Amino acid sequence: MTDLPEDVVELRHRLQVSLAERDELLLQQTATAEILKVINSSPGNLTPVFDIILEKAHSLCDVTTGSLELYEGDFAHSVATRGMNDRWDQYLRNGYAITEGIRPGYQTTQPRQMVDMRKLVERFPDEPIYHDFIEIGGLRTLLALPLVKDGMAFGRIVATREEARAFTEKQISLLQSFADQAVTAI
């Protein structure tokens, strides 16, 4: 094969990057359309909506496990989960107390990422949810996207990974759009 001029090589590279970005946007648009379709076809039944949101989060954002949690006073419980071991799934579905030590993270209206939950265990050794996240869930990274209505968080979508690896800004933005769709459905 003949050597191509540098400008041709650069143009090919830019074309490949552009095509990859286009394909990613198409997948995101398709996912959003599918979620909206489920919202419209499931009035009063939120389970399929929550399930499709978590499914799309997993497939597009490299999420290991995830849940959709709602708050009831000082208590949080999952109404949908995906990819978890049975013990962690049951733990989250049964719910857990939102203690004073973790309350600020649950009241925030902004996405919150903890790349390595072990650091939170070191900072807050008396908070059982942090220990349980690692020991029962087998997880390390957590991204929480609040479900917000009228300026108040009433739940969250939680995306997690088994290894300590940050979510990218693009992934956070996409997952936030899924959280916004969950608010619309609710």
CSV table of C-alpha atoms in Angstrom, one decimal:
chain,number,residue,atom,x,y,z
A,1,MET,CA,0.0,0.0,0.0
A,2,THR,CA,1.3,3.4,-0.9
A,3,ASP,CA,2.0,6.0,1.8
A,4,LEU,CA,-0.7,8.5,2.0
A,5,PRO,CA,0.0,12.2,2.5
A,6,GLU,CA,-0.4,13.4,6.1
A,7,ASP,CA,-3.4,15.5,5.3
A,8,VAL,CA,-5.3,12.5,3.9
A,9,VAL,CA,-4.4,10.4,7.0
A,10,GLU,CA,-5.7,13.3,9.2
A,11,LEU,CA,-8.9,13.6,7.2
A,12,ARG,CA,-9.5,9.9,7.5
A,13,HIS,CA,-9.0,10.0,11.2
A,14,ARG,CA,-11.4,13.0,11.6
A,15,LEU,CA,-14.0,11.2,9.5
A,16,GLN,CA,-13.7,8.1,11.7
A,17,VAL,CA,-14.1,10.2,14.8
A,18,SER,CA,-17.1,12.1,13.3
A,19,LEU,CA,-18.8,8.8,12.3
A,20,ALA,CA,-18.3,7.3,15.8
A,21,GLU,CA,-19.8,10.4,17.4
A,22,ARG,CA,-22.8,10.2,15.0
A,23,ASP,CA,-23.3,6.6,15.8
A,24,GLU,CA,-23.2,7.3,19.5
A,25,LEU,CA,-25.8,10.1,19.1
A,26,LEU,CA,-28.1,7.9,17.1
A,27,LEU,CA,-27.9,5.3,19.9
A,28,GLN,CA,-28.7,7.9,22.5
A,29,GLN,CA,-31.6,9.3,20.4
A,30,THR,CA,-33.0,5.8,19.9
A,31,ALA,CA,-32.7,5.1,23.6
A,32,THR,CA,-34.6,8.3,24.5
A,33,ALA,CA,-37.3,7.5,21.9
A,34,GLU,CA,-37.7,4.0,23.4
A,35,ILE,CA,-38.0,5.4,26.9
A,36,LEU,CA,-40.6,7.9,25.8
A,37,LYS,CA,-42.5,5.2,24.0
A,38,VAL,CA,-42.6,3.1,27.2
A,39,ILE,CA,-43.7,6.2,29.2
A,40,ASN,CA,-46.6,6.8,26.8
A,41,SER,CA,-47.7,3.2,26.6
A,42,SER,CA,-47.6,2.5,30.4
A,43,PRO,CA,-49.8,5.1,32.1
A,44,GLY,CA,-50.0,4.4,35.8
A,45,ASN,CA,-47.5,1.5,35.5
A,46,LEU,CA,-44.0,2.8,36.2
A,47,THR,CA,-42.2,-0.5,36.5
A,48,PRO,CA,-41.6,-0.9,32.7
A,49,VAL,CA,-40.4,2.7,32.5
A,50,PHE,CA,-37.9,2.3,35.3
A,51,ASP,CA,-36.7,-1.0,33.8
A,52,ILE,CA,-36.1,0.5,30.3
A,53,ILE,CA,-34.3,3.5,31.9
A,54,LEU,CA,-31.9,1.2,33.7
A,55,GLU,CA,-31.5,-1.0,30.7
A,56,LYS,CA,-30.4,1.9,28.5
A,57,ALA,CA,-28.1,3.3,31.2
A,58,HIS,CA,-26.3,0.0,31.3
A,59,SER,CA,-26.0,-0.4,27.6
A,60,LEU,CA,-24.9,3.2,26.8
A,61,CYS,CA,-22.8,4.2,29.8
A,62,ASP,CA,-20.9,1.0,30.8
A,63,VAL,CA,-22.9,0.7,34.1
A,64,THR,CA,-22.3,-2.5,36.1
A,65,THR,CA,-25.4,-2.3,38.3
A,66,GLY,CA,-28.0,0.3,38.9
A,67,SER,CA,-31.1,1.2,40.7
A,68,LEU,CA,-33.9,3.7,40.9
A,69,GLU,CA,-34.5,4.8,44.4
A,70,LEU,CA,-37.3,6.8,45.9
A,71,TYR,CA,-37.2,8.6,49.3
A,72,GLU,CA,-39.9,8.4,51.9
A,73,GLY,CA,-39.1,10.7,54.7
A,74,ASP,CA,-35.8,9.5,56.2
A,75,PHE,CA,-35.8,6.2,54.2
A,76,ALA,CA,-34.7,5.2,50.7
A,77,HIS,CA,-35.7,2.1,48.8
A,78,SER,CA,-35.2,0.8,45.3
A,79,VAL,CA,-38.2,0.5,43.0
A,80,ALA,CA,-36.1,-1.0,40.2
A,81,THR,CA,-32.7,-2.6,40.0
A,82,ARG,CA,-30.5,-4.1,37.4
A,83,GLY,CA,-27.4,-6.4,37.4
A,84,MET,CA,-27.1,-6.8,41.2
A,85,ASN,CA,-26.4,-9.9,43.3
A,86,ASP,CA,-29.5,-11.1,45.0
A,87,ARG,CA,-28.4,-10.0,48.5
A,88,TRP,CA,-27.7,-6.4,47.4
A,89,ASP,CA,-30.9,-6.3,45.4
A,90,GLN,CA,-33.0,-7.3,48.4
A,91,TYR,CA,-31.1,-4.9,50.7
A,92,LEU,CA,-32.0,-1.9,48.4
A,93,ARG,CA,-35.5,-3.0,47.8
A,94,ASN,CA,-36.1,-3.4,51.5
A,95,GLY,CA,-34.7,0.1,51.9
A,96,TYR,CA,-32.3,1.8,54.3
A,97,ALA,CA,-32.3,4.8,56.6
A,98,ILE,CA,-31.0,8.1,55.3
A,99,THR,CA,-28.9,9.1,58.4
A,100,GLU,CA,-27.6,12.5,59.3
A,101,GLY,CA,-24.2,11.6,58.0
A,102,ILE,CA,-25.4,10.8,54.5
A,103,ARG,CA,-28.4,13.2,54.3
A,104,PRO,CA,-26.5,15.9,52.3
A,105,GLY,CA,-25.9,13.5,49.5
A,106,TYR,CA,-29.5,12.6,49.3
A,107,GLN,CA,-30.8,16.2,49.3
A,108,THR,CA,-28.6,17.5,46.5
A,109,THR,CA,-30.2,18.4,43.2
A,110,GLN,CA,-26.9,17.9,41.3
A,111,PRO,CA,-25.3,14.6,40.1
A,112,ARG,CA,-22.9,13.2,42.6
A,113,GLN,CA,-20.0,10.9,41.8
A,114,MET,CA,-17.9,8.9,44.1
A,115,VAL,CA,-15.1,7.2,42.1
A,116,ASP,CA,-13.8,5.1,45.0
A,117,MET,CA,-16.3,4.4,47.8
A,118,ARG,CA,-13.5,3.1,50.0
A,119,LYS,CA,-12.5,6.7,50.6
A,120,LEU,CA,-16.0,7.4,52.0
A,121,VAL,CA,-15.7,4.4,54.2
A,122,GLU,CA,-12.5,5.9,55.6
A,123,ARG,CA,-14.0,9.3,56.1
A,124,PHE,CA,-17.3,8.0,57.6
A,125,PRO,CA,-16.6,4.7,59.2
A,126,ASP,CA,-19.9,4.7,61.2
A,127,GLU,CA,-22.1,4.9,58.1
A,128,PRO,CA,-23.2,1.3,57.3
A,129,ILE,CA,-24.5,2.0,53.8
A,130,TYR,CA,-21.0,2.8,52.6
A,131,HIS,CA,-19.6,-0.4,54.0
A,132,ASP,CA,-22.6,-2.4,52.6
A,133,PHE,CA,-22.1,-0.9,49.2
A,134,ILE,CA,-18.6,-2.5,49.0
A,135,GLU,CA,-19.1,-5.6,51.1
A,136,ILE,CA,-22.6,-6.7,50.0
A,137,GLY,CA,-22.9,-5.0,46.6
A,138,GLY,CA,-19.3,-5.7,45.6
A,139,LEU,CA,-19.1,-2.2,44.1
A,140,ARG,CA,-16.6,0.7,44.1
A,141,THR,CA,-17.9,3.6,42.0
A,142,LEU,CA,-21.2,5.3,42.4
A,143,LEU,CA,-22.9,8.0,40.4
A,144,ALA,CA,-26.2,9.3,41.8
A,145,LEU,CA,-28.5,11.4,39.6
A,146,PRO,CA,-31.2,13.0,41.6
A,147,LEU,CA,-34.9,12.9,40.6
A,148,VAL,CA,-35.9,16.5,41.2
A,149,LYS,CA,-39.3,18.2,41.2
A,150,ASP,CA,-40.0,21.7,42.3
A,151,GLY,CA,-36.4,22.1,43.4
A,152,MET,CA,-36.5,19.1,45.7
A,153,ALA,CA,-34.9,15.7,45.3
A,154,PHE,CA,-37.4,12.9,45.9
A,155,GLY,CA,-35.3,10.0,44.6
A,156,ARG,CA,-32.3,9.2,42.4
A,157,ILE,CA,-31.0,6.9,39.7
A,158,VAL,CA,-27.8,5.2,40.9
A,159,ALA,CA,-25.3,3.9,38.4
A,160,THR,CA,-22.4,1.8,39.8
A,161,ARG,CA,-19.3,0.0,38.7
A,162,GLU,CA,-17.4,-2.9,40.3
A,163,GLU,CA,-14.1,-1.1,39.8
A,164,ALA,CA,-13.0,2.4,40.7
A,165,ARG,CA,-13.4,4.2,37.4
A,166,ALA,CA,-15.0,7.6,36.9
A,167,PHE,CA,-18.0,8.2,34.6
A,168,THR,CA,-17.3,10.7,31.8
A,169,GLU,CA,-19.1,14.0,31.5
A,170,LYS,CA,-20.9,12.6,28.4
A,171,GLN,CA,-22.1,9.6,30.4
A,172,ILE,CA,-23.2,11.8,33.3
A,173,SER,CA,-25.1,14.1,30.9
A,174,LEU,CA,-26.9,11.2,29.3
A,175,LEU,CA,-27.8,9.5,32.6
A,176,GLN,CA,-29.1,12.9,33.8
A,177,SER,CA,-31.4,13.0,30.8
A,178,PHE,CA,-32.7,9.5,31.8
A,179,ALA,CA,-33.3,10.8,35.3
A,180,ASP,CA,-35.3,13.7,33.9
A,181,GLN,CA,-37.4,11.2,31.9
A,182,ALA,CA,-38.0,9.2,35.1
A,183,VAL,CA,-39.3,12.4,36.7
A,184,THR,CA,-41.6,13.0,33.8
A,185,ALA,CA,-42.9,9.5,34.1
A,186,ILE,CA,-43.5,9.8,37.8
